[in-house]
Short mmCIF file of C-alpha atoms and ligand atoms in Angstrom, two decimals:
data_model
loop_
_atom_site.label_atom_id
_atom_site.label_comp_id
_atom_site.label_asym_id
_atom_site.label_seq_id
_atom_site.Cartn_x
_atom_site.Cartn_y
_atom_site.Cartn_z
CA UNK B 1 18.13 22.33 5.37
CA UNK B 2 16.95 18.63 5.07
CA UNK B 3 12.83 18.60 5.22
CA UNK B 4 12.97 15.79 7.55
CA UNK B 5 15.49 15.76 10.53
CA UNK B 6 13.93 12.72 11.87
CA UNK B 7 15.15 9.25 10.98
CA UNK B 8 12.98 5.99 11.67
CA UNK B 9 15.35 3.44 13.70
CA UNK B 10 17.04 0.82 12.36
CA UNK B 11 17.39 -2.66 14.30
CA UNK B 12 20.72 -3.78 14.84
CA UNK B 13 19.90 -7.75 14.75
CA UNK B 14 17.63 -8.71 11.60
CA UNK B 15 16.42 -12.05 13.39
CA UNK B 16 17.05 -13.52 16.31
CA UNK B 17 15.48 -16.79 18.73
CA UNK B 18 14.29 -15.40 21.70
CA UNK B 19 15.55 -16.87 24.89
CA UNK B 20 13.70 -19.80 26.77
CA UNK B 21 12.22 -21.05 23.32
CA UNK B 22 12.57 -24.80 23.00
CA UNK B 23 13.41 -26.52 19.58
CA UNK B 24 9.04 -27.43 18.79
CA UNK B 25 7.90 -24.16 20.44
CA UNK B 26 10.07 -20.85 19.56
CA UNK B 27 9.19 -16.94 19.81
CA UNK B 28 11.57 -15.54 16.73
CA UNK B 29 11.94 -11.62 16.46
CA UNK B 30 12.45 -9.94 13.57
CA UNK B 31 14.61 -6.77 13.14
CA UNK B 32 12.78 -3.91 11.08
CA UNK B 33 9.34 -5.76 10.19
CA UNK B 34 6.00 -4.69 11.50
CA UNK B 35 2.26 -5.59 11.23
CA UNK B 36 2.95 -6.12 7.34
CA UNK B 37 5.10 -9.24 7.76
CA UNK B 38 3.87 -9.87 11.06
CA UNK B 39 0.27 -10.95 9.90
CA UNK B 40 0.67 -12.01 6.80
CA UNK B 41 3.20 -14.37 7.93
CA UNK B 42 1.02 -15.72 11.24
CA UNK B 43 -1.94 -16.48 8.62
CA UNK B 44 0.02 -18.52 6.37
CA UNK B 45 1.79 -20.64 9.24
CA UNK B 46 -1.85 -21.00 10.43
CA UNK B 47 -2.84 -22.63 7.29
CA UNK B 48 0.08 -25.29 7.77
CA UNK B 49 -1.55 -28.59 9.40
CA UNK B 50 1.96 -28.96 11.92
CA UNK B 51 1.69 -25.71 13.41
CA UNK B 52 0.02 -25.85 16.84
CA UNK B 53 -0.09 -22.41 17.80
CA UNK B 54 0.98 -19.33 16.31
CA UNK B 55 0.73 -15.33 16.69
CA UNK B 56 2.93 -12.16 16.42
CA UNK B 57 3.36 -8.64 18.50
CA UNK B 58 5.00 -6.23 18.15
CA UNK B 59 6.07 -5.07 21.77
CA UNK B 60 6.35 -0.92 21.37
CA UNK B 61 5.43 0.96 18.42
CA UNK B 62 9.09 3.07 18.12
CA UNK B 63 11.04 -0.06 18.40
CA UNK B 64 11.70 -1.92 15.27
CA UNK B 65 11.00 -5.08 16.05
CA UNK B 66 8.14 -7.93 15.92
CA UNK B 67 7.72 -10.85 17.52
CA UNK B 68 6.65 -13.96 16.06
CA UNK B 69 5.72 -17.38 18.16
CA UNK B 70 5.27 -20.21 16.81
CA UNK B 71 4.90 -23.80 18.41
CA UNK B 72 4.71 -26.84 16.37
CA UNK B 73 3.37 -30.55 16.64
CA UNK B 74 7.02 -31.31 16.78
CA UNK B 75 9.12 -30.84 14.37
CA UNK B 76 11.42 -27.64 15.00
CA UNK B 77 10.08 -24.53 14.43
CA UNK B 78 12.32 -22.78 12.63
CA UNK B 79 11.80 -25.24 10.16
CA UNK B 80 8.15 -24.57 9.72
CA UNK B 81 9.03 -21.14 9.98
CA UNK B 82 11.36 -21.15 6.72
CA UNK B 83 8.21 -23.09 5.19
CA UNK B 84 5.78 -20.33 5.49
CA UNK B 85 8.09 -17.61 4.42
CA UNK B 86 8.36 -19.43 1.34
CA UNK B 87 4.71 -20.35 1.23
CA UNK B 88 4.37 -16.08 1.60
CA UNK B 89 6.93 -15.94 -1.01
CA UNK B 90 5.14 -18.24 -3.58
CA UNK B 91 1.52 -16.58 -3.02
CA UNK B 92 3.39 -13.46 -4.19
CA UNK B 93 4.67 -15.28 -7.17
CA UNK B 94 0.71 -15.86 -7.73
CA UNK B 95 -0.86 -12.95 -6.98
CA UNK B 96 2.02 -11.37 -9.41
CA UNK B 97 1.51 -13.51 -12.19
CA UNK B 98 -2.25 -12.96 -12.16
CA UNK B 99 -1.84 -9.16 -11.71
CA UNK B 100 -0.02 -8.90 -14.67
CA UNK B 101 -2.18 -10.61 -16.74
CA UNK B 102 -5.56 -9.28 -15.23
CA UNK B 103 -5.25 -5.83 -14.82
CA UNK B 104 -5.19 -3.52 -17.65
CA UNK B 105 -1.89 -1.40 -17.94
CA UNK B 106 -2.62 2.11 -17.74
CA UNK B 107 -2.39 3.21 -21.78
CA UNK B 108 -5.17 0.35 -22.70
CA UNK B 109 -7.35 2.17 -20.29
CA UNK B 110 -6.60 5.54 -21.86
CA UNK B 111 -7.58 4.17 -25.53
CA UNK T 1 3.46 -30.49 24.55
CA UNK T 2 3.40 -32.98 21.96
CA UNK T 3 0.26 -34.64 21.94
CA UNK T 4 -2.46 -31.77 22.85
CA UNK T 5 -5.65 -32.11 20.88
CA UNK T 6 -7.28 -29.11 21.30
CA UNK T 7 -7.86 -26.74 18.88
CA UNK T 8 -9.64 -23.43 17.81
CA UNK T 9 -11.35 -23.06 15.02
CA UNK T 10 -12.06 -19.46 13.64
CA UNK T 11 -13.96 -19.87 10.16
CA UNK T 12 -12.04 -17.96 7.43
CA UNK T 13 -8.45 -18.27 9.21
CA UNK T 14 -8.75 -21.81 10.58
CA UNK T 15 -5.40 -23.76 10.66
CA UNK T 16 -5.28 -25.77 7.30
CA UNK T 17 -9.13 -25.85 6.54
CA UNK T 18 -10.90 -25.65 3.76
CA UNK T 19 -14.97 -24.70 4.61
CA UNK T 20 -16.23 -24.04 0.99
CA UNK T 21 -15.57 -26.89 -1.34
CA UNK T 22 -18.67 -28.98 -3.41
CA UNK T 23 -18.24 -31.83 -1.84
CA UNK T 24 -16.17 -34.00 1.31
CA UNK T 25 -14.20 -35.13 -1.26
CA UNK T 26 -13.11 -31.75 -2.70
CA UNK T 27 -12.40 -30.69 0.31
CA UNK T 28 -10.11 -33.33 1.51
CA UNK T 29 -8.31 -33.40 -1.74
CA UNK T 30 -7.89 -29.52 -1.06
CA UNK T 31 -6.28 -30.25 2.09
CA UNK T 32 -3.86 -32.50 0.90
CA UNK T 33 -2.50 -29.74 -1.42
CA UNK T 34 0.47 -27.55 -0.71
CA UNK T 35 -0.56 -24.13 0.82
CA UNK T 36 0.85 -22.38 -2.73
CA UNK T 37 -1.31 -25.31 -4.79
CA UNK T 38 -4.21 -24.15 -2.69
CA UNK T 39 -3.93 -20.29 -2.97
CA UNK T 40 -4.03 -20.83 -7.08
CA UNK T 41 -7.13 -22.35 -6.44
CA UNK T 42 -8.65 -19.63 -4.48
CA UNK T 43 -6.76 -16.83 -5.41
CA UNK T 44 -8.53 -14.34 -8.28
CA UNK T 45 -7.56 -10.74 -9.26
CA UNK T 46 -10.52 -8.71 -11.60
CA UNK T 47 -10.06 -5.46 -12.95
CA UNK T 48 -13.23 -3.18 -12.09
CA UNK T 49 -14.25 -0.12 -14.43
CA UNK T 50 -13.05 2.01 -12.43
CA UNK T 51 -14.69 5.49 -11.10
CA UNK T 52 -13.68 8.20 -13.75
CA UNK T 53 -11.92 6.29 -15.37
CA UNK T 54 -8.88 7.89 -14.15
CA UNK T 55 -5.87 6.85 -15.24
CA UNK T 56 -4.26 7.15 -11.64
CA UNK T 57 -7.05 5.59 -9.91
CA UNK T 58 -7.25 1.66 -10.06
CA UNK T 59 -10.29 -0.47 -8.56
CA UNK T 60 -9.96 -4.36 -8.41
CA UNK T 61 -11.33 -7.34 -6.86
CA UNK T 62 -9.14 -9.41 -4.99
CA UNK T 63 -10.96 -12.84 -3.88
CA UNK T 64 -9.89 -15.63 -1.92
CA UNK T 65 -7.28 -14.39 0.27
CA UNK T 66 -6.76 -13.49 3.93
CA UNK T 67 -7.42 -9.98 5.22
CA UNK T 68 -3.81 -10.27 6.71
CA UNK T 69 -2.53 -10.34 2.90
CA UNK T 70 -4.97 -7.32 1.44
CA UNK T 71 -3.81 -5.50 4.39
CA UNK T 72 -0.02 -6.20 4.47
CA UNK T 73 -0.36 -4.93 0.44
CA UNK T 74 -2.13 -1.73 1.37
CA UNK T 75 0.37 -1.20 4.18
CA UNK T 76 3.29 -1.68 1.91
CA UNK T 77 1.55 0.95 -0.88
CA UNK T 78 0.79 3.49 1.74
CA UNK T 79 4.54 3.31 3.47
CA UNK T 80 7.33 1.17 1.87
CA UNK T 81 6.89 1.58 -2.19
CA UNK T 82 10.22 4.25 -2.74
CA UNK T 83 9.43 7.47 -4.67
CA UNK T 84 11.63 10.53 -5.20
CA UNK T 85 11.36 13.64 -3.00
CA UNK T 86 12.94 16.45 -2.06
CA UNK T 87 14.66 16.08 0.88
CA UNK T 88 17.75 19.20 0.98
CA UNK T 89 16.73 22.63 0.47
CA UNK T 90 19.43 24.92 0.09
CA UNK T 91 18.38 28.44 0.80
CA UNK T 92 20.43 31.32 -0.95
CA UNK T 93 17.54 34.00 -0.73
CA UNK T 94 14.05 33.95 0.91
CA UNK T 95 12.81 37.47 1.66
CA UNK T 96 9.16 36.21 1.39
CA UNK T 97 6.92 36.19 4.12
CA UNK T 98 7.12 31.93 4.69
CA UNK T 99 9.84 31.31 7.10
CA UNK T 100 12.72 28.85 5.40
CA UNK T 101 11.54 25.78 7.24
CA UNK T 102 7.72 26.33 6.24
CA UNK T 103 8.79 26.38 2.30
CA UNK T 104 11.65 23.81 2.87
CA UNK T 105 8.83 21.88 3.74
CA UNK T 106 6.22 22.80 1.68
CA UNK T 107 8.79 22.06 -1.01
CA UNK T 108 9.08 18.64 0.45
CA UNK T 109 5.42 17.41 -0.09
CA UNK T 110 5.40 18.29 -4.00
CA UNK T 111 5.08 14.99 -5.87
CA UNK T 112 8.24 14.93 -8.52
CA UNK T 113 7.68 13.06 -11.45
CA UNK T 114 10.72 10.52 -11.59
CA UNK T 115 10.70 7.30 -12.11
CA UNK T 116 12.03 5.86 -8.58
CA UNK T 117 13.47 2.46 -10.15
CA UNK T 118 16.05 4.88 -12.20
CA UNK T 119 17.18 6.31 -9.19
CA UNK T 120 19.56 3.99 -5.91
CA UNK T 121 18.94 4.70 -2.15
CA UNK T 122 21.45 7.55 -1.15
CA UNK T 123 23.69 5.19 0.68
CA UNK T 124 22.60 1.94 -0.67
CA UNK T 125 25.60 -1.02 -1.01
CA UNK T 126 27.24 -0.75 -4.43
CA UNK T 127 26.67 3.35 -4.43
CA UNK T 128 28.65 5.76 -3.27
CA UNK T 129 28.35 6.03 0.71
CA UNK T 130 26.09 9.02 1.66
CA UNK T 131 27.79 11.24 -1.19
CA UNK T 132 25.12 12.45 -3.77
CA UNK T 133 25.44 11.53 -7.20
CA UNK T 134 23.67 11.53 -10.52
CA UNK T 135 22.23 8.19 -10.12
CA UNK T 136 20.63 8.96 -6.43
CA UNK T 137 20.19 12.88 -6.72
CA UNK T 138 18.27 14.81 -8.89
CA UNK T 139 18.52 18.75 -8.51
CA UNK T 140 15.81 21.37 -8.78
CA UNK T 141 15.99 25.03 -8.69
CA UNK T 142 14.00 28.35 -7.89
CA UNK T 143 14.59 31.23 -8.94
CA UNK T 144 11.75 34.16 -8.39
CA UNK T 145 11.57 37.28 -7.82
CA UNK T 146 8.80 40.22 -7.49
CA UNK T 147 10.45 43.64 -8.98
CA UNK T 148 9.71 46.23 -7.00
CA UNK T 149 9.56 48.08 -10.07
CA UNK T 150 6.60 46.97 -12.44
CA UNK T 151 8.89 48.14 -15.61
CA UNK T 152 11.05 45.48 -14.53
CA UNK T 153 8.68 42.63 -14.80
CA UNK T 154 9.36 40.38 -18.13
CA UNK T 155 6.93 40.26 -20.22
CA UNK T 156 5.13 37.28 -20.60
CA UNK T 157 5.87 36.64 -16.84
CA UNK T 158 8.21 33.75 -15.58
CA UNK T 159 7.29 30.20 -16.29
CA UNK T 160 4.80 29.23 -13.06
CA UNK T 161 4.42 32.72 -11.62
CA UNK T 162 1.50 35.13 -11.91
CA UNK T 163 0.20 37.99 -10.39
CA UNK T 164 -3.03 36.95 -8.01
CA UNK T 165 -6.45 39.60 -8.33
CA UNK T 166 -6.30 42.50 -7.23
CA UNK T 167 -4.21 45.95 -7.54
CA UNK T 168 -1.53 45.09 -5.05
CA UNK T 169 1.57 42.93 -8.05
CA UNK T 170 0.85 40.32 -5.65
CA UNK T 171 2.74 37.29 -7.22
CA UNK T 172 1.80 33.72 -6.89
CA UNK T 173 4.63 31.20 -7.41
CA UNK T 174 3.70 27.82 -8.78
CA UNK T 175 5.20 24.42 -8.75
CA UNK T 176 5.83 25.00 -11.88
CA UNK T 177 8.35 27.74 -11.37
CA UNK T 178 11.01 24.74 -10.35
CA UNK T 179 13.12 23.59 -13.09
CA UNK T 180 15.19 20.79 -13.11
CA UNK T 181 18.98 20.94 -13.05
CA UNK T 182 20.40 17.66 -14.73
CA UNK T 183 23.46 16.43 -13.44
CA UNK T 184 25.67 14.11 -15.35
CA UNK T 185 24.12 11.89 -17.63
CA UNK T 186 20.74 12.48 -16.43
CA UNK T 187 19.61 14.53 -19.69
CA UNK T 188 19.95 10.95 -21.95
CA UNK T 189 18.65 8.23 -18.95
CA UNK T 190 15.63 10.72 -18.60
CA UNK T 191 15.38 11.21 -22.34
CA UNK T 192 12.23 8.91 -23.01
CA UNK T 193 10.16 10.51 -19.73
CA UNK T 194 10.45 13.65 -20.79
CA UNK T 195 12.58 14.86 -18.34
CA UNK T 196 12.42 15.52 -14.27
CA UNK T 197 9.12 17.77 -13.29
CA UNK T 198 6.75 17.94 -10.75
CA UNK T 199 3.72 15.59 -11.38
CA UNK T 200 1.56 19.01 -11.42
CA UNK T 201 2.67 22.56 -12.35
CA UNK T 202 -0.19 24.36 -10.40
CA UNK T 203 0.79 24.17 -6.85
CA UNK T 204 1.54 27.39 -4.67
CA UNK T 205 4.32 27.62 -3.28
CA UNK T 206 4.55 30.89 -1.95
CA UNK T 207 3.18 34.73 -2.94
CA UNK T 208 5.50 37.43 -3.19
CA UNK T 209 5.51 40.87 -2.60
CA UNK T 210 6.72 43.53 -4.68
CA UNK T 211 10.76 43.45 -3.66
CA UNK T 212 10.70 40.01 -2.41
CA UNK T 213 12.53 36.75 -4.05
CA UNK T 214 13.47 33.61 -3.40
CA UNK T 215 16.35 31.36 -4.27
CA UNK T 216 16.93 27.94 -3.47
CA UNK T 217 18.24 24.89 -4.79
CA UNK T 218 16.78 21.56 -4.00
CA UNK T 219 17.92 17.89 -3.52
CA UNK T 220 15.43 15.16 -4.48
CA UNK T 221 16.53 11.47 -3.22
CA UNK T 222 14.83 8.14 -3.09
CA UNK T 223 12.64 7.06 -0.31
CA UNK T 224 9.94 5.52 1.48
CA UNK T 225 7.00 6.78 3.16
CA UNK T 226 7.49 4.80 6.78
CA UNK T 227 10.39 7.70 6.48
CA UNK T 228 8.38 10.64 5.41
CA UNK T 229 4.87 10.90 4.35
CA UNK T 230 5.83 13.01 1.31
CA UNK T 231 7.85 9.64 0.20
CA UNK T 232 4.25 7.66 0.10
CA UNK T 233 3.03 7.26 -3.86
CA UNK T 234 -0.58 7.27 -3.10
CA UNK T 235 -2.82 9.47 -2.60
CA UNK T 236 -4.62 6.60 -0.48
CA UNK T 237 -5.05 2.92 -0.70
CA UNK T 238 -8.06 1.06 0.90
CA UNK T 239 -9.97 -1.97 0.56
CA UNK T 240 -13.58 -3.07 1.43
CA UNK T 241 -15.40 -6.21 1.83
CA UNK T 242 -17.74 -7.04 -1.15
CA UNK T 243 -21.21 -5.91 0.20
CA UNK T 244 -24.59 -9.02 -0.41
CA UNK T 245 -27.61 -7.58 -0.29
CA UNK T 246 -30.63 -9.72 -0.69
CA UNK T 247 -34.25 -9.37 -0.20
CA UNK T 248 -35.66 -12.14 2.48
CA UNK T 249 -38.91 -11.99 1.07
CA UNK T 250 -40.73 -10.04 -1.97
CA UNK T 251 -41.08 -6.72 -1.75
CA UNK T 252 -43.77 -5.82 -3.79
CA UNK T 253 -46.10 -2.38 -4.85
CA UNK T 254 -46.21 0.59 -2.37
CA UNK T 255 -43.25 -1.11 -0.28
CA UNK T 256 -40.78 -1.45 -3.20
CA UNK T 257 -41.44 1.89 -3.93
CA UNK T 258 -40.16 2.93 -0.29
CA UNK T 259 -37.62 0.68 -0.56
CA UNK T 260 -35.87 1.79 -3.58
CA UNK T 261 -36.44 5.54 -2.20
CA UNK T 262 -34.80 4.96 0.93
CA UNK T 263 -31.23 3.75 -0.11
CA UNK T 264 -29.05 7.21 -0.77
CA UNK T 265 -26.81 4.61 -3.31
CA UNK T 266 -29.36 3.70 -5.03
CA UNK T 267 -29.03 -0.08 -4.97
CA UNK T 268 -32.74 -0.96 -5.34
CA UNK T 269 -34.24 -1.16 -8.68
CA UNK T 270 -38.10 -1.78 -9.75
CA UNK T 271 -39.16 -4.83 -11.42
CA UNK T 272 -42.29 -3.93 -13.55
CA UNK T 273 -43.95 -7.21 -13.63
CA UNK T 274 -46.66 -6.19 -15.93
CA UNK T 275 -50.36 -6.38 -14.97
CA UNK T 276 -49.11 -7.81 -12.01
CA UNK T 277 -47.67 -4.36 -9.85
CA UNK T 278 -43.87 -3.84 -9.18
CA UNK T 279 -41.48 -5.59 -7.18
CA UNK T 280 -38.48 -4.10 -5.50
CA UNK T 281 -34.95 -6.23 -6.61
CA UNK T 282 -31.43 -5.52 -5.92
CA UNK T 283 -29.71 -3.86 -8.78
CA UNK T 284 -26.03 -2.74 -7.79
CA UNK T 285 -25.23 -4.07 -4.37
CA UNK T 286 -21.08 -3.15 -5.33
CA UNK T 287 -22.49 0.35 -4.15
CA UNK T 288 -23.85 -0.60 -1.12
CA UNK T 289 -22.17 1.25 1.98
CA UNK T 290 -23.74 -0.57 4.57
CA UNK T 291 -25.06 2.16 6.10
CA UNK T 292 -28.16 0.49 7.49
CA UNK T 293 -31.00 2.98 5.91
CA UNK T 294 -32.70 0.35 4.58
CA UNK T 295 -33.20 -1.67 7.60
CA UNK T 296 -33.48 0.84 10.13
CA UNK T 297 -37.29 1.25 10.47
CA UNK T 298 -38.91 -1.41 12.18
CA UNK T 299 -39.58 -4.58 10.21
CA UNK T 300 -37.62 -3.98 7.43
CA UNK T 301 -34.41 -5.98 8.72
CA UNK T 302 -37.08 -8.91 8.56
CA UNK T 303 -37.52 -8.19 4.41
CA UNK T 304 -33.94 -6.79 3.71
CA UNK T 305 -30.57 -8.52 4.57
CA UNK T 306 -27.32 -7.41 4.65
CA UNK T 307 -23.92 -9.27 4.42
CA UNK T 308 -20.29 -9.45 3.20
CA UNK T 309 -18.21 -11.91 1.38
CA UNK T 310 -15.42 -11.93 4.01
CA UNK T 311 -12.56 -13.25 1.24
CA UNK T 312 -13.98 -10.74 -1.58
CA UNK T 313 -12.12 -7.29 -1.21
CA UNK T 314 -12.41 -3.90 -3.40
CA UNK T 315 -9.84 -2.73 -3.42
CA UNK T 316 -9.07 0.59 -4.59
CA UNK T 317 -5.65 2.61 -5.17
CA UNK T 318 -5.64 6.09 -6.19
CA UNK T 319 -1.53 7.07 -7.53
CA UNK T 320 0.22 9.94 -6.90
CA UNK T 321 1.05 10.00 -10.24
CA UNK T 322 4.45 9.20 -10.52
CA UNK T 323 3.64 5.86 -11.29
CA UNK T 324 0.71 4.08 -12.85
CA UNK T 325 -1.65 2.33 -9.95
CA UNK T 326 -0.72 -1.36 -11.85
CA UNK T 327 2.73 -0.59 -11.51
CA UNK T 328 2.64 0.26 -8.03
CA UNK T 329 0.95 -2.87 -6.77
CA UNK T 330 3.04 -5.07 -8.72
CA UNK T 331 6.02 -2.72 -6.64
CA UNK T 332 3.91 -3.99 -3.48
CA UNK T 333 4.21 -7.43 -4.59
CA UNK T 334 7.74 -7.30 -4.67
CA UNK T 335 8.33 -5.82 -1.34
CA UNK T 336 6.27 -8.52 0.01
CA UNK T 337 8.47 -10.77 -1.54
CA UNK T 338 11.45 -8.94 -1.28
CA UNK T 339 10.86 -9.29 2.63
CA UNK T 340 10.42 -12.97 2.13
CA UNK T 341 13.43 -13.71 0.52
CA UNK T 342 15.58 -11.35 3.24
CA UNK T 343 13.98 -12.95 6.29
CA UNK T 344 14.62 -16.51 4.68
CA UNK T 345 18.63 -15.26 3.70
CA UNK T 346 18.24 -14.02 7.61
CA UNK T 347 17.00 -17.36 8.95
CA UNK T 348 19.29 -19.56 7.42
CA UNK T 349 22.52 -17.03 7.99
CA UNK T 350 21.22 -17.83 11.77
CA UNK T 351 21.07 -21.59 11.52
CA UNK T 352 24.21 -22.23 9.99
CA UNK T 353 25.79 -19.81 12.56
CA UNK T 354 24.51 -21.31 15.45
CA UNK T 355 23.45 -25.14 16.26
CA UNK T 356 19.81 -24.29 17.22
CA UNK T 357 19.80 -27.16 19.72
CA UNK T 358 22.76 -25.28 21.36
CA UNK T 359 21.30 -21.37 20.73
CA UNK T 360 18.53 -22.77 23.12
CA UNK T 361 19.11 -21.79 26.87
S1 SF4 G 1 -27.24 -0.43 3.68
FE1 SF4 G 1 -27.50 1.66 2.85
S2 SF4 G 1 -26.41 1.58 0.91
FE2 SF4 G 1 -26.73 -0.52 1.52
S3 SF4 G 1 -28.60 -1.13 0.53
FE3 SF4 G 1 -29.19 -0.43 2.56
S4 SF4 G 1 -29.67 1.72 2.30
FE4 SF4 G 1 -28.55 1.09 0.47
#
């Protein structure tokens, strides 16, 4: 018998432009991403000087799904939007690199 | 739209802002600096002794980001770093008193000790479909049974079984009872670990009765915890803000005395100043829980002061053991990416799919 029977749901569209959003002020929603993304990704757009406004939901707890708006001081959004994924993207590169050469790996600890 | 001025300003997540530099000029250089130029100037990881020592338990500062990012790498430890579990039991026998859903389950929540990166998603692109093979299934087995005849018991017992106190052959059966079936080429790829086990050898599973066995085969396959708790590969993960504690004014003689008394974490130390009496100074505020003892009786919140540094996190992560705690947050670093680099694959899939002037209604 399997131990779980359950199975979390799986979004059928990965990411999508919500209707009525203009080209400066969009709501985007991502397929199978939560708080985690969510968040993360509203503070780093916050940090860039062109966004106006911008802040996520996520509508219901058992649907996979979060929504992300974003409105800019005019250029398109989904520009800025690719921008602070990749700003994410390179503070991971950061926080990686100084992981690694931080932290202790588990044997030095042992010695 | 274009045009609005106003703005809100929350201190620690304000739009491109930077409140702590040395000078005006720092601080407008700052802000002319990409947001990944900026984050290597705040940005600072620091091992921290940590508790026991503990080789599974890992305790680091983390200064200078967002609580969004902390929490988004805690989230990802606690539910979306893949581990192995069992996740098919196949019952042949079970005449003990657990019903086979309770010890399919049971079974379920023991922590194997596999390395997850040796093992692909059952059903992941590139693998076979949902078949099971050697490179996404690993097989364990059980095999115990409780003689009803006591002549029939080997002798030393069965590897992780033994007979609890008492007169009665009651026999416990341990994690340990489980061996591992390899499959394939499973024996040389898990050569250098030592082989598939569970992480510990002393959990009960069940206790048998004289007469009673059980049989079962089981089927361990990768996963993550947002699917099944028993898929999460730590214990727990948490962060706190760095505490500040500072004395206002001096607390000196009789008072310091009471002071250091009153804190159950001991953060107070005495000063001996010599001829001159004792005065009360803070020793360890890391340890402070802000629990408020200190300041609770009346005048005291005018001597003591409490405060956090709100970019300054501890935070801690205690392993499963399947993995060292290092390991698994450089895993949680990679998810982070890993979502990253999907969303931007997703985004740009979109736009060159679809004019976005003409995907607008
Ligand atoms: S808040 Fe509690 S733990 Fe912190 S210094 Fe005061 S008494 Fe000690």
């Amino acid at each position: 018998m399997a131990v779980n029977e359950h199975r979390p749901t799986v979004a059928d569209i990965k990411f999508q432009v919500k209707e009525g959003s203009s080209l400066s002020s969009a709501t985007f929603i991502f397929g199978d991403e939560d708080h985690t993304l969510g968040n993360a990704l509203r503070h780093v757009l916050m940090q860039n000087k062109e966004v106006d406004f911008c802040g996520y939901s996520v509508p219901h707890p058992s649907e996979p799904k979060m929504n992300l708006r974003l409105q800019t001081t005019g250029r398109p959004a989904l520009e800025l939007l690719k921008e602070g994924l990749r700003d994410l993207r390179d503070l991971c590169n950061i926080l990686e690199e100084r992981v690694e050469r931080e932290i202790p790996d588990a044997e030095d600890e042992e010695s | 739209m274009l045009g609005r001025v106003t703005k809100y300003r929350v201190k620690n997540d304000a739009p491109s802002e930077v409140f702590e530099a040395a000078s005006e000029q720092e601080r407008k250089d700052r802000l002319l600096l990409s947001y990944a130029e900026r984050v290597e100037k705040t940005l600072d990881v620091k091992a921290v002794q940590s508790g026991g020592g503990h080789t599974n338990e890992l305790v680091f500062d983390l200064v200078g980001v967002d609580a969004s990012i902390a929490n988004a790498l805690r989230r990802i430890l606690l539910a979306e770093v893949a581990t192995v579990a069992i996740e098919h039991v196949y019952m042949f026998m079970n005449s003990s008193i657990i019903h086979d859903e309770i010890l399919a389950h049971r079974l379920g929540l023991i922590p194997i000790m596999a390395n997850p990166r040796m093992f692909e998603f059952v059903g992941e692109e590139g693998g076979e479909q949902d078949e099971p093979t050697e490179f996404n299934t690993c097989v364990f087995k059980l095999e115990v049974k409780n003689p009803a005849d006591p002549a029939d018991m080997p002798d030393p017992m069965p590897t992780g079984t033994s007979y609890a106190a008492g007169p009665r052959r009651t026999m416990n059966v341990f994690s340990g009872a489980m061996e591992w079936c390899p499959h394939g080429d499973q024996v040389e790829r898990f050569e250098g670990e030592g082989g598939l086990r569970p992480v510990h050898d002393d959990i009960l599973i069940a206790k048998l009765r004289p007469g009673q066995e059980i049989v079962a085969e089981m089927h361990c396959r990768k996963g993550i915890g947002k699917d099944h708790a028993k898929f999460s590969p730590v214990a727990t993960a948490s962060y706190r803000l760095l505490p500040v504690v500072t004395l206002k004014e001096e607390v000196e003689g009789q008072e310091a005395e009471e002071l250091v008394a009153k804190c159950p974490l001991n953060v107070f130390d005495i000063e001996d100043l010599g001829g001159a009496g004792k005065r009360a100074k803070v020793a360890r505020p890391r340890d402070c829980t802000m629990c408020r003892e200190c300041i609770r009786e009346p005048g005291w919140s005018d001597k003591v002061s409490l405060s956090r540094v709100a970019d300054h996190f501890i935070f801690g992560i205690e392993s499963v053991g399947m993995l060292p705690p290092k390991e698994l947050l450089k895993d949680s670093i990679q998810v982070l990416r890993q979502k990253c680099d999907s969303m931007i694959a997703e985004v740009e899939a979109f736009e060159s799919g679809v004019d976005f002037d003409e995907a607008m209604p």
